[in-house]
Coordinates of C-alpha atoms and ligand atoms in Angstrom, one line a residue:
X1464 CA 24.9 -108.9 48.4
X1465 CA 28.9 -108.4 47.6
X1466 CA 30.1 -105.4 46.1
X1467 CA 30.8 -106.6 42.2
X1468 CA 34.3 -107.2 41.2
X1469 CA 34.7 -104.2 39.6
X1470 CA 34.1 -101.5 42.5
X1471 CA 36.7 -100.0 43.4
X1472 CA 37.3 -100.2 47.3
X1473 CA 40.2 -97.5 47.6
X1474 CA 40.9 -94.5 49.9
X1475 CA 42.5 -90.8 49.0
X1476 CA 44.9 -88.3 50.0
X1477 CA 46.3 -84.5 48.3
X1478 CA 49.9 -83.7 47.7
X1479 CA 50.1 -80.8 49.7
X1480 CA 48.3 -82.4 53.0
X1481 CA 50.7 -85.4 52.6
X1482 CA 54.2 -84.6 50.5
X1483 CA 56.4 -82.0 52.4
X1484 CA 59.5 -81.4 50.5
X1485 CA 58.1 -78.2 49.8
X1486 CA 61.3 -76.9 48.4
X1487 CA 62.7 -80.2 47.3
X1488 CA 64.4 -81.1 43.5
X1489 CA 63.1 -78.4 41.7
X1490 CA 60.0 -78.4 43.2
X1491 CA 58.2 -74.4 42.6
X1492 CA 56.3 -72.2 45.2
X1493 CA 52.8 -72.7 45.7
X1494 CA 49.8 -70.9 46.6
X1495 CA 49.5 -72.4 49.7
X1496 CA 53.2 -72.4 50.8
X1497 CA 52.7 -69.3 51.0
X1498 CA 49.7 -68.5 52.3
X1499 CA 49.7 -70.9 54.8
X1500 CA 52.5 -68.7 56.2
X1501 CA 50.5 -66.0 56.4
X1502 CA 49.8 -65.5 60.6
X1503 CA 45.8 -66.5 61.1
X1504 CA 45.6 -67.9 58.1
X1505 CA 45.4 -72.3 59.5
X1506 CA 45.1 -73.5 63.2
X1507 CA 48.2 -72.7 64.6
X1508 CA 50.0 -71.5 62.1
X1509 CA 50.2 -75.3 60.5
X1510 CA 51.4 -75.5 56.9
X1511 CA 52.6 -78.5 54.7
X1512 CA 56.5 -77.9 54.4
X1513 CA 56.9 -81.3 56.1
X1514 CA 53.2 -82.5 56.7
X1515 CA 53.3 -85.9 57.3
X1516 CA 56.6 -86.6 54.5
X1517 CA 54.9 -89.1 52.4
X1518 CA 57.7 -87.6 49.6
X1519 CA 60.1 -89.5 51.7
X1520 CA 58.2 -92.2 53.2
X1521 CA 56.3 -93.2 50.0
X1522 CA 57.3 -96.7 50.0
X1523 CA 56.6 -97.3 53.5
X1524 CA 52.7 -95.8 53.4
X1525 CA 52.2 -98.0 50.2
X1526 CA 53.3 -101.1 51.6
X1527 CA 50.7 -100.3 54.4
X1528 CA 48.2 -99.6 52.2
X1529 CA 48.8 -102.9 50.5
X1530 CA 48.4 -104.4 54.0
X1531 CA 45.3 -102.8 54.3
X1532 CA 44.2 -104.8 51.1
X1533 CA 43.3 -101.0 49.5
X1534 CA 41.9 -101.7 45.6
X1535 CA 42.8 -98.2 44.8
X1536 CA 44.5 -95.2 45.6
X1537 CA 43.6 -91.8 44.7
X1538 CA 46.9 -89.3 45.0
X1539 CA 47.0 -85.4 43.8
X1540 CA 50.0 -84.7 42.1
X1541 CA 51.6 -81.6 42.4
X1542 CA 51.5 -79.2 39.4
X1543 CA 54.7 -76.9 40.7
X1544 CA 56.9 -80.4 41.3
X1545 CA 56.2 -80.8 37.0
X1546 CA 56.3 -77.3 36.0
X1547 CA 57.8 -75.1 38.8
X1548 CA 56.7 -71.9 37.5
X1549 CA 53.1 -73.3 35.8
X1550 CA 54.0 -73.2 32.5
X1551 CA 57.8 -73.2 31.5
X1552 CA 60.5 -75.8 31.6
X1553 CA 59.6 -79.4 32.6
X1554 CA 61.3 -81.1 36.2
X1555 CA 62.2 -84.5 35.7
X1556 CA 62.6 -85.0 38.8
X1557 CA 59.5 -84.0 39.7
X1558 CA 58.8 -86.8 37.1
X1559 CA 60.7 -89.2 38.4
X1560 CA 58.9 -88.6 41.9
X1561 CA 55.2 -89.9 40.9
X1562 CA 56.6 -92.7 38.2
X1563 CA 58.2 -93.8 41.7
X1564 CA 54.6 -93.6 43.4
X1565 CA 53.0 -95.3 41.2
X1566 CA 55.1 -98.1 39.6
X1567 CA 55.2 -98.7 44.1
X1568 CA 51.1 -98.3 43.5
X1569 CA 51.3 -101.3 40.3
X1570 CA 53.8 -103.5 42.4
X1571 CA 51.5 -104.4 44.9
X1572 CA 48.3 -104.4 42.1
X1573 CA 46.9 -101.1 43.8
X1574 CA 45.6 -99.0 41.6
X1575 CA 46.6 -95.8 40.9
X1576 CA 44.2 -92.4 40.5
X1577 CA 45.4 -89.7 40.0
X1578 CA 44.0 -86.0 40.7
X1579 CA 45.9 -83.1 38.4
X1580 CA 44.7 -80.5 40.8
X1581 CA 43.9 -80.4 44.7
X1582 CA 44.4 -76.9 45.1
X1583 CA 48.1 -76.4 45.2
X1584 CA 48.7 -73.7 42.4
X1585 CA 52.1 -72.7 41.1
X1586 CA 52.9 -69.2 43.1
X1587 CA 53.9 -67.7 39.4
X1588 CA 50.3 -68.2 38.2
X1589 CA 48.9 -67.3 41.4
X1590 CA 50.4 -64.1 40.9
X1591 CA 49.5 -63.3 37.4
X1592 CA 45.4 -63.6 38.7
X1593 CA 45.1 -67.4 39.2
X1594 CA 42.3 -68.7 38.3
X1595 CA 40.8 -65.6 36.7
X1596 CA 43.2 -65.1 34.3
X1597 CA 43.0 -67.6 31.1
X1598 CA 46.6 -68.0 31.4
X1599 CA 45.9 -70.6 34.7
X1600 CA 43.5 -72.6 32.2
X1601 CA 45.9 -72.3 29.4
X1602 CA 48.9 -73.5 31.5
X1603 CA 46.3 -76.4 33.3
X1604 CA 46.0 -78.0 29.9
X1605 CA 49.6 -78.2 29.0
X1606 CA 50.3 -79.7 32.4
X1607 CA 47.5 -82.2 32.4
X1608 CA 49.1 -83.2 28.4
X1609 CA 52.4 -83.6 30.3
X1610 CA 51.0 -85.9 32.7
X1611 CA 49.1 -88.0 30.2
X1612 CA 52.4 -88.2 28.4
X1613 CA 54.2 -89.3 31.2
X1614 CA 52.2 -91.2 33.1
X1615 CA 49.4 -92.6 30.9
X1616 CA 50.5 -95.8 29.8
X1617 CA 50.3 -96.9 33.8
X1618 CA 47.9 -94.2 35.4
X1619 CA 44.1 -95.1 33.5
X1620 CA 41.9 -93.0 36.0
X1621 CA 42.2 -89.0 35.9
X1622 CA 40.8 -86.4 37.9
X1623 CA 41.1 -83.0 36.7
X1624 CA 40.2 -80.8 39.2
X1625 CA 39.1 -81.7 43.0
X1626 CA 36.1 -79.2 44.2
X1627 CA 36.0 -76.4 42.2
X1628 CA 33.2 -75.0 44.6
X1629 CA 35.4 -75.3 47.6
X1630 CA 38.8 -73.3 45.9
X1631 CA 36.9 -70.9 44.3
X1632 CA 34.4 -70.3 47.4
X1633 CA 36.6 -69.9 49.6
X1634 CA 39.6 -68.6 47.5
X1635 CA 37.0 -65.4 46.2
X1636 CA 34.5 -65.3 48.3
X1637 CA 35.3 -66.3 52.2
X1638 CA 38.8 -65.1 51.7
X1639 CA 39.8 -68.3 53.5
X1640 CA 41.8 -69.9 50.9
X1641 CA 44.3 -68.4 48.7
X1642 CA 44.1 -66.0 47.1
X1643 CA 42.4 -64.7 50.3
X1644 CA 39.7 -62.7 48.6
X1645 CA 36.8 -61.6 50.0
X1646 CA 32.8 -61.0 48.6
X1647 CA 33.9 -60.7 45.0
X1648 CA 31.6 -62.6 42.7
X1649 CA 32.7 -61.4 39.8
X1650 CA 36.1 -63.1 40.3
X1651 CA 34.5 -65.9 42.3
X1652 CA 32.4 -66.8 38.9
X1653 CA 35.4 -65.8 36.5
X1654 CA 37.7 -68.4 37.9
X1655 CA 35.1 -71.3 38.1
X1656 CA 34.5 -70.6 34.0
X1657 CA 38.4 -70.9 33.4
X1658 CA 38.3 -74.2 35.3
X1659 CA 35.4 -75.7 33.5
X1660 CA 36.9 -74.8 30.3
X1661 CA 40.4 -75.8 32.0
X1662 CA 38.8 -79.2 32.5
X1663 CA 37.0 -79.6 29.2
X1664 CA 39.8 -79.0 27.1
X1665 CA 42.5 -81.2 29.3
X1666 CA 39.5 -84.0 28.7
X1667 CA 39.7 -83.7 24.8
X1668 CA 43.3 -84.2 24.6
X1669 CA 43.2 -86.8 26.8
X1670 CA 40.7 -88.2 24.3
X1671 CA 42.9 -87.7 21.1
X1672 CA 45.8 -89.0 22.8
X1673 CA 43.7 -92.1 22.8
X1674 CA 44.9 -93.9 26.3
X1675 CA 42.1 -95.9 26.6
X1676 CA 41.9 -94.8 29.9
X1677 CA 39.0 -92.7 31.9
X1678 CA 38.6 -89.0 33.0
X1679 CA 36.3 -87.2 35.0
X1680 CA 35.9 -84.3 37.6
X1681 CA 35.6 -84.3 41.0
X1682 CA 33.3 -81.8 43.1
X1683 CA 32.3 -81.7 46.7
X1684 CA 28.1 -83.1 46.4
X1685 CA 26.3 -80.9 48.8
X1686 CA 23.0 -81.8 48.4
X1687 CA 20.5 -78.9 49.8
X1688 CA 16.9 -79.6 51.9
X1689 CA 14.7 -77.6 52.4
X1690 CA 14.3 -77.5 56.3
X1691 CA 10.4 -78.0 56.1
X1692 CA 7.9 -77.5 53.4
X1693 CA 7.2 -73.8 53.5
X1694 CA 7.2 -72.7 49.9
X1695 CA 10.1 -70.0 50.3
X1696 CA 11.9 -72.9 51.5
X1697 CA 11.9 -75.0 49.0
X1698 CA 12.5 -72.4 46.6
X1699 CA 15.5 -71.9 48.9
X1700 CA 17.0 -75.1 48.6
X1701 CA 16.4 -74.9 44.8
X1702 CA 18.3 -72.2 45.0
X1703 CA 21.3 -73.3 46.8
X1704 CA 21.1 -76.2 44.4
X1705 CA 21.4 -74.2 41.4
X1706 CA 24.2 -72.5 42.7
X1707 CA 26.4 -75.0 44.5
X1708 CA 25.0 -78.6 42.1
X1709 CA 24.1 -77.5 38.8
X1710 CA 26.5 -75.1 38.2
X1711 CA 29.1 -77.1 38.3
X1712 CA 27.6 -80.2 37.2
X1713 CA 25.8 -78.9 34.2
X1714 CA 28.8 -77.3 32.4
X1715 CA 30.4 -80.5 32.7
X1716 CA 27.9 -82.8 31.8
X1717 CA 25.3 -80.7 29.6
X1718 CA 28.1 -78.3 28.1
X1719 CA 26.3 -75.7 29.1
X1720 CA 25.2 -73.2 32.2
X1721 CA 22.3 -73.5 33.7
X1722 CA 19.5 -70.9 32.8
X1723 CA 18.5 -70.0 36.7
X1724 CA 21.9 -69.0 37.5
X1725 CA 22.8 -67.5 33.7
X1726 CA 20.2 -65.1 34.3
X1727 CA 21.3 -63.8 37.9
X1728 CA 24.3 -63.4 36.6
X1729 CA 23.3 -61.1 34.0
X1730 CA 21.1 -59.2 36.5
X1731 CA 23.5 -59.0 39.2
X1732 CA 26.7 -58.1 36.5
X1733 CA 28.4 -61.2 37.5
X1734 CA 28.5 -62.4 34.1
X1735 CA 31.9 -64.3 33.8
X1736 CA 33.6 -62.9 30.1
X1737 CA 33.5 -65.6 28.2
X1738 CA 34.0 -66.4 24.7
X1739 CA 32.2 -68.5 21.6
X1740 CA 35.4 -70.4 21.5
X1741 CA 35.3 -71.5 25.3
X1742 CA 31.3 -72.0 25.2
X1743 CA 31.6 -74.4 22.1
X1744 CA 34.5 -76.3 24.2
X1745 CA 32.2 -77.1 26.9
X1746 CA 29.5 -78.4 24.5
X1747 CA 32.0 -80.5 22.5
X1748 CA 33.4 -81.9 25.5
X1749 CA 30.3 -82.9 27.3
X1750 CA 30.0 -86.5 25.8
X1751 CA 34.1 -87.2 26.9
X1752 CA 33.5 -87.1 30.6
X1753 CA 33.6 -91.1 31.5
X1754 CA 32.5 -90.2 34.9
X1755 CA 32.1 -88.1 38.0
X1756 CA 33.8 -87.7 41.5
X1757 CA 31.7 -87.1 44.2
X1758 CA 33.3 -85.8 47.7
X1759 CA 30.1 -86.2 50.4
X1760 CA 30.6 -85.4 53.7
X1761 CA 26.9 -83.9 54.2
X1762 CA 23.9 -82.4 53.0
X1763 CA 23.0 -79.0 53.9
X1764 CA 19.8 -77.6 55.2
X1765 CA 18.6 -74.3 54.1
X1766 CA 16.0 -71.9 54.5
X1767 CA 14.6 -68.3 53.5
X1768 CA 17.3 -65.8 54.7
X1769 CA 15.3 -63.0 56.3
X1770 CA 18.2 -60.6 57.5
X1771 CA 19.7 -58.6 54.8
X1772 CA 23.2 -60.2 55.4
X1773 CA 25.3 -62.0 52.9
X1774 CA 28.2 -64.7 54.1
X1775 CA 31.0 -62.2 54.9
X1776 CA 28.7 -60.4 57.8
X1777 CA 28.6 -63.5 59.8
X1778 CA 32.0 -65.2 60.4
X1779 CA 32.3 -68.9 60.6
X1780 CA 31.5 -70.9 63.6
X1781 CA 33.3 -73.8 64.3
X1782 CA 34.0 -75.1 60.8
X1783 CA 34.0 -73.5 57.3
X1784 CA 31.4 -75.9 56.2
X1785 CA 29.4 -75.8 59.8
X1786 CA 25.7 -74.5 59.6
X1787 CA 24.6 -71.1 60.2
X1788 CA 25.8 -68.6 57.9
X1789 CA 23.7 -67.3 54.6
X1790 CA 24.8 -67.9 51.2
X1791 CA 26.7 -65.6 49.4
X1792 CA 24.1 -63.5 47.9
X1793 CA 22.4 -63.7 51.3
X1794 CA 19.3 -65.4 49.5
X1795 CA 19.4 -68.5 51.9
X1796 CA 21.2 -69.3 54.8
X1797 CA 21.9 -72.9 56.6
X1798 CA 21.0 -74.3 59.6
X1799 CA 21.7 -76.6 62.2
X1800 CA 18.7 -79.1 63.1
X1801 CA 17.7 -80.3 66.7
X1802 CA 16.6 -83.6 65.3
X1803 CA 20.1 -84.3 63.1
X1804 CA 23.0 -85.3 64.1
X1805 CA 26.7 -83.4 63.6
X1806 CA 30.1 -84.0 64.1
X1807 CA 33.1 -81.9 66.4
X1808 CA 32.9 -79.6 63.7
X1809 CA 29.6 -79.2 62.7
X1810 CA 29.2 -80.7 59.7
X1811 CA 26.0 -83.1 59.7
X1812 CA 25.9 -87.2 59.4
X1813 CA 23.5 -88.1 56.5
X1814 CA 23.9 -91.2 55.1
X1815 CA 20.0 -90.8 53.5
X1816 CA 21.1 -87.6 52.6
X1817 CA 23.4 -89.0 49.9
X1818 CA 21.0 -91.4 48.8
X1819 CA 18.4 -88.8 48.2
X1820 CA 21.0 -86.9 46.4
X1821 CA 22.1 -89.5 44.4
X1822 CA 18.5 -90.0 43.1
X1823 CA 18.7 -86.4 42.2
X1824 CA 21.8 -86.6 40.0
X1825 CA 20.4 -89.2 38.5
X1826 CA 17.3 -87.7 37.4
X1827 CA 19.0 -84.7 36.7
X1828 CA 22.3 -86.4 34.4
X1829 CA 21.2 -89.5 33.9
X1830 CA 22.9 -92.5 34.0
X1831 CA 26.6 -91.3 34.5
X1832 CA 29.3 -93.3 35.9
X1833 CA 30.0 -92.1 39.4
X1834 CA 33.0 -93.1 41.8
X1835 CA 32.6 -91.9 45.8
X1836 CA 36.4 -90.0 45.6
X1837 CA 35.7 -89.0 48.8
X1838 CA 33.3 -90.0 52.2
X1839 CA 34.8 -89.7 55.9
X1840 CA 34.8 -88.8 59.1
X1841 CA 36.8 -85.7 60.6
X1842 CA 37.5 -86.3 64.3
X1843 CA 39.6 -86.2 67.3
X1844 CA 40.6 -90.1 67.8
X1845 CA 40.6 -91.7 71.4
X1846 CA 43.8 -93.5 72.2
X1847 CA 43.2 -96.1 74.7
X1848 CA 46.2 -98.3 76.1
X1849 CA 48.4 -96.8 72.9
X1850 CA 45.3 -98.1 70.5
X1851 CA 43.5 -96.0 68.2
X1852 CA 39.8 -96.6 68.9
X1853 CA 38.3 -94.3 65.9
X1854 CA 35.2 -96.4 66.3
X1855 CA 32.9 -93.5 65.4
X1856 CA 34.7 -93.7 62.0
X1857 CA 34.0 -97.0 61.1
X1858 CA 30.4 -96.2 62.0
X1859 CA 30.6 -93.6 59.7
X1860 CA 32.1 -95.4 57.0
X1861 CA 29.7 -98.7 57.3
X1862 CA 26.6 -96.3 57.4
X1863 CA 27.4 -94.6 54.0
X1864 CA 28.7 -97.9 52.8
X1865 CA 25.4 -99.6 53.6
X1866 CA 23.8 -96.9 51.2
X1867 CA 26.0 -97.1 48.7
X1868 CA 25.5 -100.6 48.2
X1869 CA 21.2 -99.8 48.3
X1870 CA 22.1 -97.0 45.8
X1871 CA 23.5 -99.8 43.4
X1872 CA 21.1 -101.6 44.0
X1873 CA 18.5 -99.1 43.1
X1874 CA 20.1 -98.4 39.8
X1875 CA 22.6 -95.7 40.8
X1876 CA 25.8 -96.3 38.9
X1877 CA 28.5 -96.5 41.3
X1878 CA 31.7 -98.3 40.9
X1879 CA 33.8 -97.2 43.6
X1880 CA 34.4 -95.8 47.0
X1881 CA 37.2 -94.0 48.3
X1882 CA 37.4 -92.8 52.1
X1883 CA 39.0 -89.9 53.1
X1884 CA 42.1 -89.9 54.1
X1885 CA 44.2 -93.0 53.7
X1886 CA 46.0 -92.1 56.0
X1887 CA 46.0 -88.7 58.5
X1888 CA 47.1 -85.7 56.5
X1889 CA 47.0 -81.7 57.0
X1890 CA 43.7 -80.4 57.3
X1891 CA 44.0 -76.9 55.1
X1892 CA 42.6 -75.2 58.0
X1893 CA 42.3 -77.9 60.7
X1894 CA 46.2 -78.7 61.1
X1895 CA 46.8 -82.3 62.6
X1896 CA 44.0 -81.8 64.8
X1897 CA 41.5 -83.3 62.8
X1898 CA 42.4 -86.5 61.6
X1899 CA 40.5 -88.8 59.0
X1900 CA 42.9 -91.3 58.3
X1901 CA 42.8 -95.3 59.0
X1902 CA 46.7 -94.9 59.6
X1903 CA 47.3 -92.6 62.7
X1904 CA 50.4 -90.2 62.1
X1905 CA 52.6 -89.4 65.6
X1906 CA 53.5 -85.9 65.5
X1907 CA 55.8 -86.4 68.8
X1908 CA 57.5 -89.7 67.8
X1909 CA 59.0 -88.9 64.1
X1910 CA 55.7 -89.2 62.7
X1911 CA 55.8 -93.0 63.1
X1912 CA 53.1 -95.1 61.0
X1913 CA 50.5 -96.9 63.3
X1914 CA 47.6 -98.7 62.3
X1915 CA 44.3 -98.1 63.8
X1916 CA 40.9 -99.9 64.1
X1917 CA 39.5 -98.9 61.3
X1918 CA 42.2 -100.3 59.7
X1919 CA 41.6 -103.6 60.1
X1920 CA 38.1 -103.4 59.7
X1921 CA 38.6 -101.7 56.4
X1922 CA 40.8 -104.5 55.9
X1923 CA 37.8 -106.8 56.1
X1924 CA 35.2 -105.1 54.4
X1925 CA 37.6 -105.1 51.5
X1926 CA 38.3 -109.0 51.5
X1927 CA 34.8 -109.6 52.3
X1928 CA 33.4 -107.3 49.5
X1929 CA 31.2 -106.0 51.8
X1930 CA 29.7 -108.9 52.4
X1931 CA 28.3 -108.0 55.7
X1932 CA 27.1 -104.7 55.3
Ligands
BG6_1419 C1 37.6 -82.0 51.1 C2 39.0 -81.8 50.5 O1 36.9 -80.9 50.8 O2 37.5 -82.1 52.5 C3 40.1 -82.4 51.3 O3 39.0 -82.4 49.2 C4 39.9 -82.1 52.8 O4 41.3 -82.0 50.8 C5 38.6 -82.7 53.2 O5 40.9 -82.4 53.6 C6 38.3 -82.4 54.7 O6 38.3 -81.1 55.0 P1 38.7 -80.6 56.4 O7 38.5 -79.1 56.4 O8 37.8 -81.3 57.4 O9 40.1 -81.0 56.6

């Protein structure tokens, strides 16, 4: 079987892993330009003034992507380049920037889509609360409306927001994103309900602007097992489910919360405030969302947490993802399994583990259009002879391929794949370190462009519609 004519094969990258230009034509402060400044904060003190300066070398990483016969690309766009201070005056040249990237994307018939938000925040909103203040969601909305206007007569494929789970997590809870805050639910909660109702009301405008074009949401799909069949922990894993699936996924696609977590909310006084006006928004909007991003890297394994320990008591092992820390209300905790198998930094391989989940979703939301924004694998690549062997990362990539294309074929609706990264980018807490790409990046020669393996057997899948697999 070939992957149909219509599945997207693409790959994905985030302004502030790629751009540099940090303080470049007009372009405001960030969140992250400044936290990343903060000493301890990333390995090494790395940060994205400069990261691999796709601002100025645009043309040349599009021309290889072309090469690479990529279907799609998938690009953040950075809020504080359009509106410096998150809500005031307009940049053109900040404007002028992305028309450049992606009339470059149309020229060579790649497709452009385009995330409005990968975690790099204008510093003015950051400072006024960020996401817990309504003021964030407010100022997302007229941004996104800028965009639309600007760029939606080219760009027919939005993202709103890229894991909400993972910048709120680790923004309010692990402290290990901005805003750095640590153990507060009540924030951590908060800002997830501004950017649900963020998203739902950027998707109606879209809608009346009438584009023709499709939008969705991305989130990171962390699909939870129990780690045998003791009854505690399979409530466990319904648990972590609950918490880290449907509540993201239901207020998206059901317009509302979902009762298990509602009512721990109340019980707990985590209750986000939230208001008839932004309730009835979510319901409205439910129907508008043409699809869902999913970002899988791997499933997690959970089980009963017996110690009376929540996330903050146990710091991270090798990874912030890795196994072996409890949730954050301590109810569960992961693990790491003898039998499975994990990468440098922890994080399990689990091809099935996607197709299971995928069955879930489906039973859960139905028959919603769903696009892979994001599959890959983080590692340390051996050069050999001045080639870049990533061989493990094509293994990687054909084995969730191969699923994908049974998923399809076992009525999941999937129409396209994006690996992470296009090309290798700035880990947020990894540096250069851990690279992802199919384009290797030389931090000691100029950052020089150089293809690697996977490259040209990327290359191949793609002309071959995956033919093979
Ligand atoms: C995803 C993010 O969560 O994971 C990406 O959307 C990120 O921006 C990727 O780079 C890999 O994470 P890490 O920590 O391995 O660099």
């Amino acid at each position: 079987m070939k992957f149909a004519k219509d599945f997207l094969f693409g790959a994905a990258s985030a302004s502030y892993q790629i751009e540099g230009a940090w303080n470049e034509d007009g372009k405001g402060e960030t969140n992250w330009d400044v936290f990343s400044k903060i000493p301890g904060k990333t390995y090494k003190g790395t940060n994205g003034d400069v990261a691999i300066d796709h601002y100025h070398r645009y043309k040349e990483d599009i021309k290889l992507m072309a090469e690479m016969g990529l279907e799609s690309y998938r690009f953040s766009i950075s809020w504080a380049r359009i509106l410096p201070t998150g809500d005031g005056e307009v940049n053109e040249k900040g404007l002028e920037f992305y028309n450049q990237v992606i009339n470059e994307c149309l020229k060579y018939g790649i497709v452009p889509f385009v995330t409005l938000y990968h975690w790099d925040l204008p510093l003015t909103l950051e400072e006024d609360g960020g996401w817990t203040n309504k003021r964030t969601a407010d100022a997302f909305v007229k941004y996104a409306e800028v965009c639309f206007k600007a760029f939606g007569d080219r760009v027919k494929h939005w993202i709103t927001f890229n894991e909400t789970v993972m910048f709120c997590g680790l923004g309010y809870l692990k402290g290990a994103h901005p805003p750095g805050i640590q153990n507060d639910e009540k924030k951590y909660f908060q800002a997830t309900h501004y950017v649900f109702y963020a998203h739902a009301k950027a998707v109606e405008i879209y809608k009346q602007l009438e584009q023709y074009g499709e939008i969705g949401i991305t989130h990171v799909f962390l699909p939870a097992y129990s780690v045998d069949d003791k009854k505690e922990n399979i409530l466990a894993a319904r648990h972590a489910n609950e918490y880290e699936t449907f509540w993201y996924y239901d207020p998206i696609l059901k317009g509302e919360y979902p009762s298990y977590v509602v009512q721990q909310l109340k019980e707990n006084g985590w209750t986000p405030s939230w208001t008839k006006e932004e309730l009835d928004t979510l319901k409205r909007n439910a129907e508008n969302n043409d699809f869902i991003g999913l970002n899988y890297y791997q499933p997690i394994r959970v089980e009963k947490n017996q110690e009376a320990v929540s996330s903050m008591e146990h710091s991270r092992e090798t990874s912030t993802l890795a196994p072996g820390n409890p949730s954050f209300d301590g109810f569960y905790r992961t693990v790491k399994m003898t039998d499975k198998t994990y990468t440098k930094w922890g994080w399990e391989i689990s091809p099935q583990g996607f197709l299971d989940g995928l069955h879930m979703l489906k039973e859960r939301y139905g028959d919603i259009k769903m696009y892979v924004t994001e599959n890959g694998l983080g590692d340390e690549d051996p050069i050999i002879d001045g080639e870049i062997v990533d061989v493990p990362r094509i293994k990687y990539i054909e084995e969730h391929l191969k699923v994908i294309k049974r998923a399809i074929k076992e009525g999941i609706h999937l129409k396209g794949y994006y690996a992470w990264s296009v090309i290798d980018l700035l880990s947020w807490l990894n540096g250069y370190k851990k690279q992802y790409g199919f384009i290797y990046v030389d931090h000691d020669d100029n950052l020089n462009r150089k293809k690697k393996l996977s490259f040209h057997w990327y290359k191949h899948i793609i002309e071959t519609r995956g033919e093979e697999l």
